[in-house]
mmCIF file of C-alpha atoms in Angstrom:
data_model
loop_
_atom_site.group_PDB
_atom_site.id
_atom_site.type_symbol
_atom_site.label_atom_id
_atom_site.label_comp_id
_atom_site.label_asym_id
_atom_site.label_seq_id
_atom_site.Cartn_x
_atom_site.Cartn_y
_atom_site.Cartn_z
ATOM 1 C CA UNK A 1283 88.927 147.442 35.583
ATOM 2 C CA UNK A 1284 85.628 147.617 37.944
ATOM 3 C CA UNK A 1285 82.938 146.341 35.615
ATOM 4 C CA UNK A 1286 80.479 146.800 38.096
ATOM 5 C CA UNK A 1287 80.544 149.776 40.455
ATOM 6 C CA UNK A 1288 78.912 151.057 44.136
ATOM 7 C CA UNK A 1289 80.271 154.180 44.018
ATOM 8 C CA UNK A 1290 78.387 154.603 47.941
ATOM 9 C CA UNK A 1291 80.484 152.590 50.273
ATOM 10 C CA UNK A 1292 78.494 153.335 52.981
ATOM 11 C CA UNK A 1293 74.502 154.474 53.550
ATOM 12 C CA UNK A 1294 72.596 154.930 56.681
ATOM 13 C CA UNK A 1295 68.585 155.253 57.230
ATOM 14 C CA UNK A 1296 65.910 155.991 59.519
ATOM 15 C CA UNK A 1297 64.298 152.442 60.495
ATOM 16 C CA UNK A 1298 61.253 152.558 58.654
ATOM 17 C CA UNK A 1299 62.045 155.016 55.255
ATOM 18 C CA UNK A 1300 63.299 153.912 52.174
ATOM 19 C CA UNK A 1301 66.769 152.509 51.480
ATOM 20 C CA UNK A 1302 67.944 152.754 48.107
ATOM 21 C CA UNK A 1303 71.285 151.288 46.997
ATOM 22 C CA UNK A 1304 73.089 151.985 43.685
ATOM 23 C CA UNK A 1305 74.618 149.876 41.392
ATOM 24 C CA UNK A 1306 76.330 150.464 38.103
ATOM 25 C CA UNK A 1307 77.731 148.702 35.144
ATOM 26 C CA UNK A 1308 80.081 148.742 32.214
ATOM 27 C CA UNK A 1309 79.839 145.623 30.261
ATOM 28 C CA UNK A 1310 76.844 145.782 28.106
ATOM 29 C CA UNK A 1311 77.048 141.774 27.667
ATOM 30 C CA UNK A 1312 75.850 141.294 31.276
ATOM 31 C CA UNK A 1313 72.422 140.152 31.044
ATOM 32 C CA UNK A 1314 71.441 138.923 34.538
ATOM 33 C CA UNK A 1315 72.011 141.103 37.897
ATOM 34 C CA UNK A 1316 71.718 139.811 41.820
ATOM 35 C CA UNK A 1317 71.886 141.518 44.985
ATOM 36 C CA UNK A 1318 73.880 139.925 47.928
ATOM 37 C CA UNK A 1319 73.645 140.492 51.560
ATOM 38 C CA UNK A 1320 76.231 140.210 53.671
ATOM 39 C CA UNK A 1321 76.854 140.134 57.584
ATOM 40 C CA UNK A 1322 80.148 140.171 59.448
ATOM 41 C CA UNK A 1323 81.461 136.884 59.675
ATOM 42 C CA UNK A 1324 79.215 135.345 57.421
ATOM 43 C CA UNK A 1325 79.364 134.522 53.734
ATOM 44 C CA UNK A 1326 77.015 136.507 51.272
ATOM 45 C CA UNK A 1327 73.469 135.305 51.312
ATOM 46 C CA UNK A 1328 71.354 135.990 47.807
ATOM 47 C CA UNK A 1329 68.698 138.156 47.824
ATOM 48 C CA UNK A 1330 67.001 139.064 45.075
ATOM 49 C CA UNK A 1331 67.605 138.858 41.017
ATOM 50 C CA UNK A 1332 66.616 140.329 37.894
ATOM 51 C CA UNK A 1333 66.978 139.119 34.253
ATOM 52 C CA UNK A 1334 67.847 141.999 31.433
ATOM 53 C CA UNK A 1335 64.208 141.170 30.003
ATOM 54 C CA UNK A 1336 62.805 142.813 32.845
ATOM 55 C CA UNK A 1337 62.992 146.485 34.476
ATOM 56 C CA UNK A 1338 61.948 145.376 37.759
ATOM 57 C CA UNK A 1339 61.496 142.553 40.089
ATOM 58 C CA UNK A 1340 59.752 142.828 43.631
ATOM 59 C CA UNK A 1341 60.043 140.325 46.443
ATOM 60 C CA UNK A 1342 58.263 141.427 49.300
ATOM 61 C CA UNK A 1343 60.440 144.653 50.850
ATOM 62 C CA UNK A 1344 62.732 144.500 48.503
ATOM 63 C CA UNK A 1345 62.611 145.490 44.697
ATOM 64 C CA UNK A 1346 65.169 145.742 42.316
ATOM 65 C CA UNK A 1347 64.974 148.498 39.029
ATOM 66 C CA UNK A 1348 66.773 147.615 36.241
ATOM 67 C CA UNK A 1349 67.620 150.976 33.603
ATOM 68 C CA UNK A 1350 69.710 148.857 30.804
ATOM 69 C CA UNK A 1351 70.285 152.231 28.914
ATOM 70 C CA UNK A 1352 71.598 153.774 32.175
ATOM 71 C CA UNK A 1353 73.437 150.816 32.810
ATOM 72 C CA UNK A 1354 72.407 151.001 36.128
ATOM 73 C CA UNK A 1355 70.664 149.185 38.737
ATOM 74 C CA UNK A 1356 69.141 150.061 42.603
ATOM 75 C CA UNK A 1357 67.766 147.931 45.221
ATOM 76 C CA UNK A 1358 65.032 149.660 47.137
ATOM 77 C CA UNK A 1359 64.076 148.015 50.765
ATOM 78 C CA UNK A 1360 60.792 149.729 52.046
ATOM 79 C CA UNK A 1361 60.561 149.965 55.249
ATOM 80 C CA UNK A 1362 64.010 149.468 56.448
ATOM 81 C CA UNK A 1363 64.318 147.491 59.705
ATOM 82 C CA UNK A 1364 67.535 147.060 61.687
ATOM 83 C CA UNK A 1365 68.302 143.588 60.647
ATOM 84 C CA UNK A 1366 68.823 145.226 57.157
ATOM 85 C CA UNK A 1367 71.893 146.487 58.686
ATOM 86 C CA UNK A 1368 74.778 144.817 56.556
ATOM 87 C CA UNK A 1369 76.804 145.064 53.267
ATOM 88 C CA UNK A 1370 75.182 144.575 50.111
ATOM 89 C CA UNK A 1371 76.923 143.644 46.937
ATOM 90 C CA UNK A 1372 75.535 143.999 43.714
ATOM 91 C CA UNK A 1373 76.715 141.047 41.246
ATOM 92 C CA UNK A 1374 76.125 140.796 37.334
ATOM 93 C CA UNK A 1375 76.782 137.852 34.665
ATOM 94 C CA UNK A 1376 76.401 137.245 30.778
ATOM 95 C CA UNK A 1377 74.927 134.189 29.423
ATOM 96 C CA UNK A 1378 76.970 134.860 26.564
ATOM 97 C CA UNK A 1379 80.150 134.283 29.079
ATOM 98 C CA UNK A 1380 79.235 130.779 29.394
ATOM 99 C CA UNK A 1381 79.883 129.081 32.395
ATOM 100 C CA UNK A 1382 81.524 132.938 33.672
ATOM 101 C CA UNK A 1383 80.595 133.396 36.907
ATOM 102 C CA UNK A 1384 79.815 136.682 38.837
ATOM 103 C CA UNK A 1385 81.233 139.790 39.099
ATOM 104 C CA UNK A 1386 80.945 141.907 41.839
ATOM 105 C CA UNK A 1387 80.564 145.524 43.218
ATOM 106 C CA UNK A 1388 82.860 146.572 46.005
ATOM 107 C CA UNK A 1389 79.812 146.632 48.143
ATOM 108 C CA UNK A 1390 77.595 149.276 50.309
ATOM 109 C CA UNK A 1391 77.361 149.339 54.069
ATOM 110 C CA UNK A 1392 73.781 150.057 55.178
ATOM 111 C CA UNK A 1393 73.234 151.051 58.409
ATOM 112 C CA UNK A 1394 69.236 151.134 59.926
ATOM 113 C CA UNK A 1395 69.091 153.837 62.777
ATOM 114 C CA UNK A 1396 66.518 152.917 65.052
ATOM 115 C CA UNK B 751 70.809 120.518 54.764
ATOM 116 C CA UNK B 752 73.891 121.619 55.635
ATOM 117 C CA UNK B 753 75.196 124.905 54.580
ATOM 118 C CA UNK B 754 78.611 125.296 52.610
ATOM 119 C CA UNK B 755 81.685 124.968 54.984
ATOM 120 C CA UNK B 756 85.030 126.254 54.932
ATOM 121 C CA UNK B 757 88.107 125.166 56.733
ATOM 122 C CA UNK B 758 89.760 126.753 58.851
ATOM 123 C CA UNK B 759 87.853 129.870 59.349
ATOM 124 C CA UNK B 760 91.569 132.059 60.234
ATOM 125 C CA UNK B 761 94.722 131.283 59.189
ATOM 126 C CA UNK B 762 97.643 133.499 59.567
ATOM 127 C CA UNK B 763 101.154 132.660 57.607
ATOM 128 C CA UNK B 764 104.006 134.270 56.835
ATOM 129 C CA UNK B 765 105.637 135.705 53.682
ATOM 130 C CA UNK B 766 106.502 132.967 51.397
ATOM 131 C CA UNK B 767 104.757 129.983 52.997
ATOM 132 C CA UNK B 768 102.118 128.612 51.263
ATOM 133 C CA UNK B 769 98.500 127.869 52.276
ATOM 134 C CA UNK B 770 95.370 125.041 51.672
ATOM 135 C CA UNK B 771 91.889 126.367 52.341
ATOM 136 C CA UNK B 772 89.271 123.801 52.083
ATOM 137 C CA UNK B 773 85.321 124.175 50.599
ATOM 138 C CA UNK B 774 82.828 121.138 51.372
ATOM 139 C CA UNK B 775 79.565 122.162 48.875
ATOM 140 C CA UNK B 776 76.011 122.028 49.760
ATOM 141 C CA UNK B 777 75.249 118.023 49.170
ATOM 142 C CA UNK B 778 74.251 117.789 45.363
ATOM 143 C CA UNK B 779 75.979 120.646 44.285
ATOM 144 C CA UNK B 780 78.485 120.064 41.648
ATOM 145 C CA UNK B 781 79.929 123.475 40.939
ATOM 146 C CA UNK B 782 82.539 125.136 43.256
ATOM 147 C CA UNK B 783 83.415 128.700 42.817
ATOM 148 C CA UNK B 784 86.057 130.596 44.950
ATOM 149 C CA UNK B 785 86.263 134.382 45.572
ATOM 150 C CA UNK B 786 88.779 136.737 47.562
ATOM 151 C CA UNK B 787 87.359 139.682 48.960
ATOM 152 C CA UNK B 788 89.490 142.630 49.893
ATOM 153 C CA UNK B 789 88.075 145.973 51.463
ATOM 154 C CA UNK B 790 89.226 148.109 48.097
ATOM 155 C CA UNK B 791 88.617 145.265 45.360
ATOM 156 C CA UNK B 792 85.411 143.753 46.594
ATOM 157 C CA UNK B 793 84.381 140.266 45.735
ATOM 158 C CA UNK B 794 86.655 139.088 42.900
ATOM 159 C CA UNK B 795 86.258 135.774 40.889
ATOM 160 C CA UNK B 796 89.411 133.362 41.105
ATOM 161 C CA UNK B 797 87.718 129.756 39.781
ATOM 162 C CA UNK B 798 85.350 127.837 39.200
ATOM 163 C CA UNK B 799 85.385 123.671 39.360
ATOM 164 C CA UNK B 800 82.838 121.674 38.226
ATOM 165 C CA UNK B 801 82.954 117.938 38.062
ATOM 166 C CA UNK B 802 86.718 117.703 39.183
ATOM 167 C CA UNK B 803 87.182 120.176 36.194
ATOM 168 C CA UNK B 804 88.006 123.515 36.137
ATOM 169 C CA UNK B 805 85.549 125.582 33.784
ATOM 170 C CA UNK B 806 86.515 129.208 34.753
ATOM 171 C CA UNK B 807 89.731 130.883 36.117
ATOM 172 C CA UNK B 808 89.786 134.550 36.536
ATOM 173 C CA UNK B 809 92.521 136.962 36.760
ATOM 174 C CA UNK B 810 94.931 135.836 39.324
ATOM 175 C CA UNK B 811 98.630 134.745 39.107
ATOM 176 C CA UNK B 812 99.308 131.594 39.187
ATOM 177 C CA UNK B 813 100.280 131.237 42.462
ATOM 178 C CA UNK B 814 96.377 130.239 42.920
ATOM 179 C CA UNK B 815 95.456 126.869 42.280
ATOM 180 C CA UNK B 816 92.668 124.848 43.188
ATOM 181 C CA UNK B 817 91.368 121.187 42.468
ATOM 182 C CA UNK B 818 87.664 119.468 43.226
ATOM 183 C CA UNK B 819 87.402 116.174 44.229
ATOM 184 C CA UNK B 820 85.056 113.438 42.912
ATOM 185 C CA UNK B 821 82.789 114.090 46.363
ATOM 186 C CA UNK B 822 82.709 117.698 44.928
ATOM 187 C CA UNK B 823 84.887 119.231 47.774
ATOM 188 C CA UNK B 824 87.419 121.576 46.798
ATOM 189 C CA UNK B 825 90.557 123.033 48.130
ATOM 190 C CA UNK B 826 92.189 126.271 46.890
ATOM 191 C CA UNK B 827 96.024 126.761 47.302
ATOM 192 C CA UNK B 828 98.171 129.400 47.261
ATOM 193 C CA UNK B 829 102.265 129.095 47.157
ATOM 194 C CA UNK B 830 104.811 131.832 47.847
ATOM 195 C CA UNK B 831 102.310 133.979 49.314
ATOM 196 C CA UNK B 832 102.652 137.966 49.522
ATOM 197 C CA UNK B 833 101.206 140.628 51.979
ATOM 198 C CA UNK B 834 98.650 141.299 49.414
ATOM 199 C CA UNK B 835 96.885 138.260 49.597
ATOM 200 C CA UNK B 836 95.966 139.104 52.879
ATOM 201 C CA UNK B 837 91.955 138.692 52.617
ATOM 202 C CA UNK B 838 88.684 137.153 53.076
ATOM 203 C CA UNK B 839 88.430 133.855 50.770
ATOM 204 C CA UNK B 840 84.742 132.852 50.048
ATOM 205 C CA UNK B 841 83.809 129.376 48.111
ATOM 206 C CA UNK B 842 80.295 129.473 47.073
ATOM 207 C CA UNK B 843 78.530 126.126 45.422
ATOM 208 C CA UNK B 844 75.620 125.816 43.178
ATOM 209 C CA UNK B 845 74.035 122.795 41.382
ATOM 210 C CA UNK B 846 75.172 123.889 38.126
ATOM 211 C CA UNK B 847 77.427 126.080 36.171
ATOM 212 C CA UNK B 848 76.492 129.645 34.547
ATOM 213 C CA UNK B 849 75.685 132.867 36.436
ATOM 214 C CA UNK B 850 72.095 132.386 36.789
ATOM 215 C CA UNK B 851 72.484 129.537 39.109
ATOM 216 C CA UNK B 852 71.905 130.456 42.587
ATOM 217 C CA UNK B 853 75.223 130.295 44.450
ATOM 218 C CA UNK B 854 75.260 129.605 48.567
ATOM 219 C CA UNK B 855 78.233 131.179 50.183
ATOM 220 C CA UNK B 856 80.136 129.848 52.888
ATOM 221 C CA UNK B 857 81.679 131.796 55.942
ATOM 222 C CA UNK B 858 84.597 132.420 54.216
ATOM 223 C CA UNK B 859 88.371 131.521 55.510
ATOM 224 C CA UNK B 860 90.165 134.988 56.707
ATOM 225 C CA UNK B 861 93.730 134.508 56.047
ATOM 226 C CA UNK B 862 96.402 136.828 57.054
ATOM 227 C CA UNK B 863 99.950 137.063 55.537
ATOM 228 C CA UNK B 864 102.330 138.751 57.675
#
């Protein structure tokens, strides 16, 4: 049972345009969400996070939006750059789980077209 | 500050064999978590160790085990290997436990079971 879903395995976006990556979750206990970026042959690196008390968090070109009622979050990258080409993983956790670690989605491969 | 290191980077084994993977966390980090990454399942949590104690375990069979040493280094062992165990095994370290502790990932060990 996939509790965190990224339904688009891949996405191609023109350089300079906005990239929007989506993530849905089913467990209403999740209250903390993160996005990780992964290049080939490297481990994932943390990108941005959001707590359930917020609906938006911004860091430079990256903005994460959270819609709790829809159990949906999205990552916006604007403007998109060639270096943004990577696999993006959405992850979720819950403070109610104690020390439970992150539940990840299956990833979306983003390709930025120059 | 050195990042998370994992050895070996690549490993080829045959069915029925066992394997031990090693992870050295970032200096000062006491929590080490292990994840399995496969194309269809994304990143799945295996287990977490904190101060030499297993704090959490994911939904994997008993063939998957681990341990943590007093210097926070961790090893993961898989016995009686199956073809389906072929995956990228990622280790992540963090200062403390809890899903909101930022995890730093190593580059992974690519295990191929023939």
